[in-house]
XYZ file of C-alpha atoms in Angstrom:
619
model
C 20.313 -4.656 -5.883
C 18.041 -7.201 -8.008
C 18.976 -10.567 -7.501
C 16.335 -11.088 -4.196
C 14.400 -13.614 -2.753
C 11.471 -16.065 -4.322
C 11.386 -18.937 -3.319
C 12.777 -22.064 -3.903
C 12.076 -25.638 -2.536
C 12.079 -28.127 -4.573
C 14.793 -31.061 -4.338
C 16.608 -29.986 -7.466
C 16.883 -26.525 -7.125
C 19.200 -27.921 -3.110
C 22.666 -28.387 -4.923
C 22.184 -24.875 -6.587
C 22.260 -23.438 -3.196
C 25.508 -23.181 -2.233
C 26.111 -21.146 -4.654
C 23.268 -18.698 -4.958
C 24.566 -15.341 -2.814
C 21.016 -15.377 -1.019
C 18.940 -18.137 0.507
C 15.883 -15.832 -1.069
C 17.101 -15.916 -4.921
C 14.679 -18.316 -6.715
C 11.097 -19.694 -7.400
C 9.622 -23.467 -7.183
C 6.346 -25.198 -6.750
C 6.907 -27.968 -4.036
C 7.780 -28.068 -0.319
C 10.489 -29.932 1.137
C 9.593 -33.013 3.226
C 9.772 -32.872 6.873
C 11.965 -36.409 7.158
C 14.409 -34.470 4.794
C 14.364 -31.218 6.612
C 15.002 -32.864 9.947
C 17.697 -31.144 11.906
C 18.936 -29.775 8.766
C 18.552 -25.507 9.078
C 19.503 -24.962 5.679
C 16.872 -27.549 3.693
C 14.367 -25.945 6.608
C 15.030 -22.809 5.210
C 13.731 -23.715 1.729
C 10.839 -24.861 3.230
C 10.574 -21.709 4.569
C 11.134 -20.040 1.898
C 7.569 -21.069 0.515
C 5.831 -19.595 2.673
C 7.200 -16.238 1.939
C 6.604 -16.807 -1.909
C 2.834 -17.481 -1.147
C 2.251 -14.521 1.436
C 4.226 -11.464 0.491
C 2.182 -9.124 -0.239
C 2.002 -7.464 -3.902
C 2.749 -3.734 -5.243
C 0.485 -1.608 -4.080
C -0.590 -3.434 -1.204
C -3.929 -4.742 -2.171
C -5.043 -7.742 -1.058
C -4.264 -11.072 -2.018
C -7.639 -12.300 -3.615
C -9.463 -9.944 -4.473
C -7.236 -6.929 -4.955
C -9.098 -4.373 -3.173
C -7.047 -1.628 -2.067
C -5.508 0.604 -5.093
C -6.089 3.857 -5.884
C -8.979 3.477 -7.983
C -11.369 2.495 -4.076
C -10.573 6.110 -2.981
C -10.080 9.594 -4.415
C -6.628 9.071 -5.226
C -7.858 8.277 -8.358
C -11.634 6.841 -8.573
C -12.516 3.736 -11.076
C -11.333 5.718 -14.154
C -13.208 4.361 -16.438
C -16.905 2.776 -17.273
C -16.408 -0.874 -15.560
C -18.321 -1.391 -12.512
C -16.876 -0.850 -9.397
C -19.218 -2.596 -7.103
C -17.329 -1.740 -3.821
C -18.219 2.118 -4.979
C -21.141 1.673 -6.465
C -22.816 -0.261 -3.905
C -23.872 -3.165 -5.848
C -21.422 -5.575 -3.721
C -23.264 -9.054 -3.304
C -22.481 -11.692 -0.849
C -20.390 -13.775 -3.085
C -17.861 -10.672 -4.497
C -15.511 -10.800 -1.472
C -14.024 -13.977 -1.550
C -10.920 -13.818 -0.158
C -12.505 -16.329 2.962
C -11.923 -19.301 0.412
C -14.380 -21.391 -1.100
C -12.881 -24.483 -2.021
C -9.697 -26.493 -1.278
C -7.081 -24.492 -3.173
C -3.510 -24.219 -1.494
C -3.248 -20.467 -3.136
C -6.646 -19.543 -1.042
C -6.141 -17.672 2.672
C -6.981 -21.119 4.338
C -4.669 -23.283 1.739
C -1.810 -20.920 2.873
C -2.898 -20.166 6.393
C -2.053 -24.680 6.176
C 0.906 -24.925 4.364
C 2.399 -22.202 7.612
C 0.696 -24.244 10.399
C 2.642 -27.416 8.569
C 5.827 -25.540 8.852
C 5.419 -24.959 11.946
C 4.269 -28.545 13.184
C 6.766 -30.363 11.217
C 9.618 -27.456 12.871
C 7.704 -28.183 16.486
C 8.365 -31.989 16.218
C 11.835 -31.201 14.954
C 14.183 -32.846 18.270
C 17.507 -32.691 16.338
C 17.169 -28.777 14.859
C 19.570 -26.888 16.632
C 16.807 -24.421 18.780
C 18.653 -20.974 17.876
C 18.095 -21.730 14.106
C 14.450 -23.660 14.643
C 13.113 -20.540 17.050
C 14.156 -17.612 13.872
C 12.893 -20.184 11.607
C 9.773 -20.431 13.585
C 9.103 -17.145 13.963
C 8.683 -16.194 10.470
C 6.284 -18.358 9.605
C 4.130 -16.804 12.760
C 4.590 -13.153 11.489
C 3.029 -14.612 8.112
C 0.388 -16.368 9.857
C -0.502 -13.108 11.656
C -0.412 -11.236 8.567
C -2.485 -13.624 7.051
C -5.285 -13.442 9.465
C -5.321 -9.799 9.880
C -5.664 -10.011 6.185
C -8.873 -11.950 6.542
C -9.884 -9.820 9.672
C -9.773 -6.420 8.210
C -12.254 -7.457 5.732
C -14.423 -10.020 7.614
C -14.345 -9.725 11.460
C -13.615 -12.842 13.160
C -12.911 -16.050 10.803
C -12.478 -19.601 12.147
C -8.976 -19.553 13.936
C -6.971 -22.559 12.404
C -4.280 -23.326 14.266
C -2.556 -27.037 13.266
C -2.813 -28.946 9.759
C -5.864 -30.323 9.646
C -6.486 -33.949 8.556
C -7.263 -34.143 4.566
C -8.852 -37.573 3.979
C -12.167 -39.108 5.171
C -15.720 -38.308 6.644
C -14.288 -38.010 10.384
C -11.506 -35.462 9.353
C -14.125 -33.673 7.357
C -16.445 -33.007 10.424
C -13.477 -31.891 12.126
C -12.943 -29.663 9.936
C -15.758 -27.690 10.781
C -14.422 -24.984 12.726
C -17.332 -21.552 13.852
C -15.918 -18.284 13.275
C -13.786 -16.768 16.383
C -14.205 -13.956 18.185
C -12.759 -10.348 16.218
C -11.059 -10.009 19.515
C -10.281 -13.838 19.916
C -8.550 -12.558 16.059
C -7.047 -9.967 17.200
C -5.236 -11.347 20.449
C -4.201 -14.195 18.425
C -2.843 -12.227 15.907
C -1.069 -10.005 18.359
C 0.784 -13.385 20.370
C 1.600 -14.692 17.151
C 3.382 -11.355 16.377
C 4.886 -11.531 19.983
C 6.663 -15.291 19.122
C 7.798 -14.073 16.081
C 9.467 -10.760 18.028
C 11.130 -13.221 21.097
C 13.557 -14.844 18.202
C 13.551 -12.734 15.718
C 16.839 -10.860 14.660
C 16.659 -7.016 15.039
C 18.894 -6.931 12.177
C 20.153 -10.465 10.102
C 23.888 -11.385 9.688
C 24.883 -10.399 6.879
C 22.221 -8.406 5.308
C 22.553 -8.303 1.550
C 22.088 -12.401 1.825
C 18.912 -11.954 4.002
C 17.743 -8.642 2.061
C 14.040 -9.012 2.662
C 13.599 -11.409 5.679
C 11.177 -9.738 8.299
C 13.090 -8.628 11.262
C 11.973 -8.281 15.114
C 10.665 -4.669 14.131
C 9.075 -5.727 11.334
C 6.759 -8.279 13.761
C 6.329 -4.932 16.055
C 5.837 -2.305 13.183
C 3.018 -5.389 11.878
C 1.498 -5.996 15.320
C 1.673 -1.942 16.145
C -0.414 -1.505 12.768
C -3.107 -4.436 13.508
C -3.714 -2.767 16.845
C -4.276 0.821 15.493
C -6.857 -0.960 13.460
C -8.553 -2.849 16.499
C -8.647 1.016 18.024
C -10.054 2.606 15.184
C -13.409 3.318 14.755
C -14.524 0.337 12.356
C -13.397 -2.137 15.183
C -14.087 0.415 18.173
C -17.354 2.223 17.846
C -17.164 3.657 21.451
C -13.672 4.364 21.011
C -12.506 2.746 24.698
C -9.648 4.177 25.353
C -7.889 0.831 26.529
C -7.683 -0.116 23.203
C -6.176 2.989 21.920
C -3.545 2.604 25.366
C -2.542 -0.993 23.644
C -1.915 0.420 20.352
C 0.534 3.033 22.096
C 2.296 1.082 23.616
C 3.309 -1.468 20.605
C 3.826 1.222 18.163
C 6.122 2.873 20.668
C 7.973 -0.593 21.294
C 7.978 -0.507 17.743
C 9.485 2.782 17.327
C 11.901 2.097 20.013
C 13.365 -1.366 18.384
C 13.284 0.000 15.457
C 15.271 3.146 15.678
C 17.735 1.387 17.926
C 18.566 -0.757 15.145
C 19.035 2.059 12.580
C 15.682 3.133 10.882
C 15.021 6.129 9.806
C 13.699 8.403 6.911
C 15.021 7.983 3.871
C 16.360 11.216 3.389
C 14.614 11.944 -0.438
C 10.772 11.162 -0.178
C 11.192 10.372 -4.837
C 14.004 8.151 -4.938
C 13.403 6.180 -1.317
C 12.089 3.383 -4.032
C 15.455 2.822 -5.561
C 17.406 2.368 -2.580
C 17.632 -1.329 -1.848
C 21.076 -2.716 -0.879
C 24.147 -0.178 -1.468
C 27.617 -1.237 0.386
C 25.949 -4.419 2.586
C 23.224 -2.012 4.232
C 19.829 -1.857 3.573
C 17.094 1.474 2.972
C 16.470 3.085 6.088
C 12.950 3.208 5.716
C 12.339 -0.195 4.882
C 10.364 -2.293 6.994
C 8.134 -5.198 5.661
C 9.187 -5.632 1.721
C 8.612 -7.438 -1.369
C 11.769 -8.079 -3.503
C 11.945 -7.710 -6.657
C 14.252 -8.680 -9.344
C 15.439 -8.260 -13.490
C 17.168 -11.663 -13.213
C 17.820 -13.227 -16.276
C 16.440 -16.962 -15.982
C 13.080 -17.713 -16.307
C 12.754 -19.614 -12.969
C 14.466 -16.358 -10.949
C 12.746 -13.274 -12.917
C 9.904 -11.750 -10.743
C 8.939 -8.260 -11.717
C 6.823 -6.173 -10.669
C 3.842 -4.864 -12.960
C 4.045 -0.860 -11.119
C 5.669 0.350 -13.751
C 4.479 -0.920 -16.635
C 1.253 -0.200 -15.164
C 1.591 3.488 -14.838
C 4.066 5.211 -16.776
C 1.742 7.042 -19.658
C 0.978 4.420 -22.269
C 3.165 6.292 -25.183
C 6.379 5.052 -23.193
C 5.815 1.392 -22.336
C 4.946 0.237 -25.124
C 1.650 -1.266 -24.070
C -0.677 -0.965 -21.454
C 0.163 1.865 -18.834
C -2.154 4.492 -17.846
C -3.234 3.830 -15.097
C -3.280 4.902 -11.503
C -3.996 8.691 -12.424
C -4.474 11.281 -10.048
C -8.182 12.846 -9.500
C -8.063 16.868 -9.313
C -9.534 16.143 -5.727
C -6.312 14.429 -4.813
C -4.122 16.983 -6.891
C -5.783 19.709 -4.403
C -5.392 17.787 -0.921
C -1.744 18.654 -1.255
C -0.933 21.502 1.291
C 1.337 24.754 -0.005
C 4.810 24.559 1.011
C 4.373 26.090 4.590
C 2.178 23.089 5.442
C -1.634 25.000 4.913
C -3.978 23.924 3.210
C -4.469 25.807 -0.293
C -6.928 29.110 0.550
C -5.444 28.574 4.203
C -2.295 30.496 3.570
C -0.649 33.683 4.023
C 2.402 32.926 2.291
C 1.471 31.400 -0.633
C -1.060 32.670 -2.894
C -3.080 29.375 -4.175
C -5.435 29.254 -7.801
C -7.002 26.526 -9.616
C -5.026 28.340 -12.600
C -1.755 28.161 -11.239
C -2.439 24.900 -9.007
C 0.834 23.461 -8.971
C 3.011 26.588 -7.879
C 4.336 26.680 -4.354
C 3.150 23.500 -3.265
C 4.617 20.660 -0.747
C 7.608 19.199 -2.147
C 5.880 15.804 -2.153
C 3.785 17.101 -5.073
C 5.962 16.941 -7.482
C 7.534 13.788 -6.375
C 4.204 12.259 -6.543
C 1.878 13.916 -9.738
C 3.044 14.813 -12.511
C 0.962 17.633 -14.831
C 0.756 19.410 -17.920
C 4.467 20.579 -18.180
C 5.595 19.497 -15.511
C 9.488 18.549 -15.943
C 9.841 14.577 -15.918
C 13.114 13.040 -17.378
C 11.097 9.319 -17.346
C 12.557 9.209 -21.295
C 16.090 9.856 -20.274
C 15.552 12.932 -21.595
C 17.178 15.120 -18.540
C 14.866 17.972 -19.059
C 11.749 16.346 -20.579
C 9.078 18.169 -20.426
C 5.259 16.399 -20.116
C 2.461 18.060 -22.447
C -0.753 16.502 -21.526
C -3.364 19.656 -22.915
C -6.025 19.869 -25.607
C -5.864 21.913 -28.583
C -9.602 23.077 -30.779
C -9.282 20.313 -33.688
C -10.698 22.732 -36.518
C -10.634 19.806 -39.105
C -12.726 17.771 -36.122
C -14.088 20.612 -34.942
C -13.580 19.508 -30.917
C -10.576 19.390 -28.746
C -8.641 16.516 -28.775
C -5.551 15.861 -26.450
C -1.428 16.665 -28.072
C -0.202 13.928 -25.666
C 0.612 11.260 -28.153
C -1.249 11.780 -31.234
C -4.430 12.542 -29.739
C -4.863 9.042 -28.319
C -3.924 7.029 -25.213
C -3.652 10.511 -23.254
C -3.887 10.642 -19.529
C -8.107 10.557 -18.134
C -7.270 13.407 -15.697
C -5.070 15.527 -17.243
C -2.349 14.295 -14.603
C 0.372 10.570 -14.394
C 0.868 8.960 -10.609
C 5.257 8.741 -11.104
C 6.092 7.746 -7.272
C 8.309 4.932 -7.929
C 8.462 5.247 -11.503
C 12.325 5.102 -12.527
C 13.903 8.011 -14.288
C 17.054 8.867 -15.723
C 18.361 10.179 -12.211
C 17.990 7.017 -10.751
C 17.687 4.126 -13.281
C 20.640 2.213 -14.086
C 20.107 1.583 -17.551
C 17.751 3.247 -20.569
C 14.177 2.801 -20.035
C 12.834 2.435 -23.043
C 9.210 0.727 -23.904
C 10.001 -2.096 -23.749
C 12.534 -2.443 -20.479
C 9.978 -0.522 -17.837
C 7.867 -4.075 -17.525
C 11.317 -5.567 -16.249
C 10.923 -2.966 -13.149
C 12.704 -4.692 -10.282
C 11.572 -2.109 -7.580
C 10.901 -3.492 -4.566
C 7.393 -2.798 -2.786
C 7.940 -1.144 0.982
C 4.909 -2.321 2.474
C 5.553 -1.118 5.671
C 7.784 1.761 5.993
C 9.203 4.052 8.817
C 6.733 6.344 7.929
C 4.304 4.612 8.999
C 5.075 3.697 12.343
C 6.052 7.356 12.756
C 2.150 7.500 11.878
C 0.540 4.509 13.364
C 2.566 6.012 16.866
C 0.888 9.558 15.959
C -2.355 8.167 15.572
C -2.066 6.245 18.955
C -0.554 8.742 20.804
C -4.019 10.689 19.899
C -5.981 7.949 21.076
C -4.458 7.901 24.862
C -4.002 11.710 24.693
C -0.363 12.386 24.456
C -0.767 14.970 21.157
C 2.596 16.416 22.506
C 4.193 13.351 20.545
C 1.534 13.562 17.919
C 3.034 17.053 17.036
C 6.166 15.575 17.476
C 6.158 12.745 14.014
C 4.646 15.000 12.138
C 6.528 17.407 12.413
C 9.689 14.718 11.329
C 7.265 13.841 8.472
C 6.724 16.724 7.088
C 10.141 18.174 7.858
C 11.389 15.319 5.620
C 8.794 15.772 3.178
C 10.716 19.389 2.269
C 7.644 21.283 4.335
C 8.434 25.228 6.011
C 9.566 24.795 9.481
C 7.845 28.356 9.838
C 8.396 31.158 12.928
C 6.400 28.554 15.294
C 8.588 25.594 14.159
C 4.673 24.216 13.600
C 5.567 22.984 9.534
C 2.120 24.824 8.923
C 0.450 22.537 11.928
C -1.788 24.167 13.592
C -1.166 24.999 16.912
C -3.102 23.198 20.564
C -5.044 20.651 18.391
C -8.289 19.460 20.027
C -7.770 15.260 20.245
C -10.822 15.178 17.211
C -8.073 17.748 15.006
C -5.281 15.824 15.438
C -6.978 12.620 14.223
C -8.037 14.578 11.085
C -4.993 15.907 10.842
C -2.876 12.693 10.918
C -5.604 10.902 8.482
C -4.410 13.925 5.820
C -1.331 13.872 6.448
C -1.307 9.947 5.513
C -3.087 10.450 2.365
C -0.283 12.665 0.568
C 2.878 10.893 2.534
C 1.412 7.036 1.257
C -0.969 8.534 -1.389
C -0.657 5.576 -4.224
C 0.409 3.014 -1.471
C -2.564 1.512 -1.067
C -3.557 3.044 2.430
C -5.898 5.859 1.442
C -9.328 2.915 1.471
C -8.311 1.055 4.191
C -7.893 4.622 6.373
C -11.039 5.644 5.427
C -12.772 2.130 5.821
C -11.444 1.800 9.081
C -12.546 4.967 10.040
C -15.546 4.472 8.911
C -15.384 7.921 6.258
C -16.349 6.519 3.425
C -19.904 7.791 3.088
C -18.980 11.137 3.889
C -15.793 11.302 1.933
C -17.247 9.938 -1.452
C -20.614 9.059 -1.568
C -22.661 11.507 -4.447
C -19.318 12.279 -6.764
C -18.058 10.861 -9.167
C -14.814 12.284 -8.992
C -13.350 15.461 -10.557
C -10.721 16.384 -13.237
C -8.999 18.915 -15.025
C -9.146 20.195 -18.064
C -6.133 22.055 -19.600
C -7.287 23.458 -23.371
C -5.087 25.931 -25.814
C -6.608 29.111 -25.992
C -7.443 29.412 -29.359
C -6.515 33.333 -29.698
C -3.683 35.034 -28.644
C -1.158 31.453 -28.851
C 2.139 32.188 -30.986
C 1.744 29.717 -34.346
C 5.087 28.050 -32.743
C 3.424 27.213 -29.246
C 4.533 23.378 -29.843
C 7.868 24.209 -30.593
C 9.134 26.647 -28.298
C 7.262 25.614 -25.284
C 9.956 23.162 -23.797
C 11.930 26.349 -23.584
C 8.883 28.575 -21.784
C 8.404 29.338 -18.194
C 5.701 27.410 -16.894
C 3.625 30.785 -14.477
C 3.820 32.633 -17.893
C 2.192 29.359 -20.268
C -0.864 28.745 -17.501
C -1.213 32.641 -17.389
C -1.161 33.255 -20.779
C -2.077 30.686 -23.031
C -4.074 28.318 -21.166
C -7.689 27.377 -19.833
C -7.550 25.517 -16.647
C -11.350 24.194 -16.393
C -12.220 21.996 -13.207
C -14.994 19.305 -14.391
C -16.506 15.856 -13.279
C -14.657 12.422 -14.663
C -16.940 11.939 -17.349
C -15.604 8.527 -18.142
C -17.515 7.471 -15.360
C -20.403 6.984 -16.779
C -22.056 5.341 -13.974
C -24.453 6.079 -11.046
C -22.654 8.402 -7.903
C -20.781 6.597 -5.253
C -22.867 5.305 -3.214
C -20.945 2.909 -0.281
C -23.210 1.236 2.106
C -22.403 1.032 5.604
C -22.623 -3.065 5.920
C -19.471 -2.945 3.872
C -17.648 -2.033 6.982
C -17.307 -5.522 7.148
C -17.812 -7.784 4.000
C -20.332 -11.151 3.822
C -19.002 -14.307 4.471
C -19.839 -16.048 0.715
C -22.770 -18.833 0.921
C -20.389 -20.898 -0.379
C -17.742 -20.680 2.511
C -21.166 -21.362 4.448
C -23.103 -23.857 2.377
C -19.463 -25.866 2.956
C -18.916 -25.900 6.340
C -22.169 -25.572 8.479
C -20.866 -23.770 11.406
C -19.903 -20.750 9.655
C -22.568 -17.626 10.689
C -23.264 -14.799 8.339
C -22.285 -10.988 9.606
C -25.108 -9.328 11.128
C -25.032 -6.721 8.643
C -25.825 -9.273 5.944
C -28.609 -11.222 7.422
C -27.248 -12.970 9.457
C -25.790 -13.858 13.246
C -22.406 -13.191 13.415
C -21.628 -10.088 15.287
C -18.019 -8.123 13.991
C -17.761 -5.957 17.129
C -17.500 -8.963 19.758
C-alpha cells in the first residue's frame, strides 16, 4: 500500500476528509484552532496528524536535526570521501550538535515539543469530547513527546523538561521560560511516564488497519519504552553496571514482547523482502512495530517519497545521485558463515578472502551486493553486478568496468537492503522512477524487540532467555541450527560474552538501519572499535594474463567461484578516499555539548562537565 499518512490540518482540507481512505493521507502546514476542535474527534485527529508529521523519524533512523547515526558514522561504511566528519575525526566543536535548538523555531526539537504540549493542553481541557476518543488522541501525543525527549537525552543527557506550552509574549513570559536542565534520571523517568500513559490508552491493534496504518499502538509504546530503558541501563548511562537498571529494562522489554506477540507480531519470514510488505488484505506487516509511511501518490500535496532508493542504488541505475551507503570490507568480514560461526572459526565452511562471498550468513546476500552477484535491480532476472577493475594499456592504469569506468563503488560493494528489485516491484524500475520510492521505514521492528529483550535478560543474568531470542533471529535468517541447536552460538557463554554476541548480532541484523553508531556509543565502544583506522575496502582486479579474450561477453554465464579463482585478484587495502587522519573519536562525545548559543539564550542552562561545565549527565 502506498497511499499513506502524511498529515493535513488546514481547514480547507477538512471537507475532503470524508472521502479519504486514511486519516493520514495528506500534507499541510498549519494546526486547527482548539475552539474548532472542541468535542470533535475527527478535527482533533487532523491536529494530531500534524504532530505525526513533525515527529516521525526519517528513513535510516538518523536524528532529526544533526542527521547523526547513518552508516558513515560507523564501520558499516565509514566516511566514503574526502569531506570532514567531525564526529569521527575528533574535531567536533561546542556548536556542532545543534539539536538542542538555539532559536525560536517550530521545527527544532523544542518547537516540536511546544506543538505537542499545546495539543495535550488544549485537548485536556476539552469537556465535550468522548473520554475514550480523547484518551486515545492524547496517548499518541504523549508517545511523541517521549520520543522527542529521548532523542535529546541520548545526545546530551538531561535537558529542561517543558511539559506545558509556555507564554510567548512579554518580558515576564521570557523570564518564566528560563528553565534549568533536569537530571538525566528525571528525564528518563518522564519519558517512561509518558509512555506508560500511551500504553494505558492506546489499542493493541487499531480498528480498520488499512486506514490507520502507521498509527502508534500499545505495543509500539512498550517497545519504545524498552529501547529507552535499555539505553538507561547501558554503559553510557550506567557505567557502574547497576543491576536494578537492567532489571527495569528487562521488565518492560518482556512486557513489550508479550503485548506484541499477543497482538500477532512476529518476524517476517523473508529477511530480504520484509520492507515491501505493508498492508495486504487489511493486515499489516507482522514485523513492523513503529513505522514512518511513504507513498508514491501523484499529487504534490500527497506525494511523500523516501530518499533511500535513489541515494543507495548504483549511480548508473538512478539517473542522478546514488552510490551512497556503500559497505566497507570491515562490514563484509563481520558476517558469519552459514553455520553461524565467524569466518575462520567454522570447521564446516572454509573461509578465504579470495572467495569472501561463499557460504556466508544468508543475510549477507540480502544486504550486500558484490562483484559478480546476481542482482535483478534493472528488471533483468539474472542481472549480474560487475565492479571489478581491469588494466587500461592506453591509460596505463586500472579502471573500473562499472558504468564505463565512472561513478563506480568506492569499496567494491553496494548496499542492497530495502532496495526494490524485479521480484518485489509493482512496476518497472528505471533510472527515473527510483526517486519516487514509497517504501516505508520501520524505526522499530519486532527483531529489535527480541534483541532488546535478549540484552536486558543478559543484564540480569537470564542467559537462557538471551540464547532463545538469538536463536529465533538466526533461524529466521537461515543460519543452520547445527547438531547442538545453537545456530553457531558458543555454548555456555559468560555474561560478558553474551553481551558481545548480541552486539555482533545487532550489527548484522540491523546493518544500514541506523543502529550501529548508537549501539557503539551507548556501549562506549567507539574508540575501541574505530579509532586509529580509516576503514578498509576491497580491490578486485582482472588478471592481465590467462583471461579469455571474450571474458566480458561470456562472464555472465560462468560460475562465480571459477571466475574468482582463475581470473581475479582480491586485494584488501585502506580506504584511500578517506584522506583525513585516522578516526579519533573523543570520550567527551558520549555526551555532546549544549550549543553556546542555547546557553546564551537561557542563563540557567549549565554545560556538561565533559565540556567545561558543571552539569553531570550521569545524575
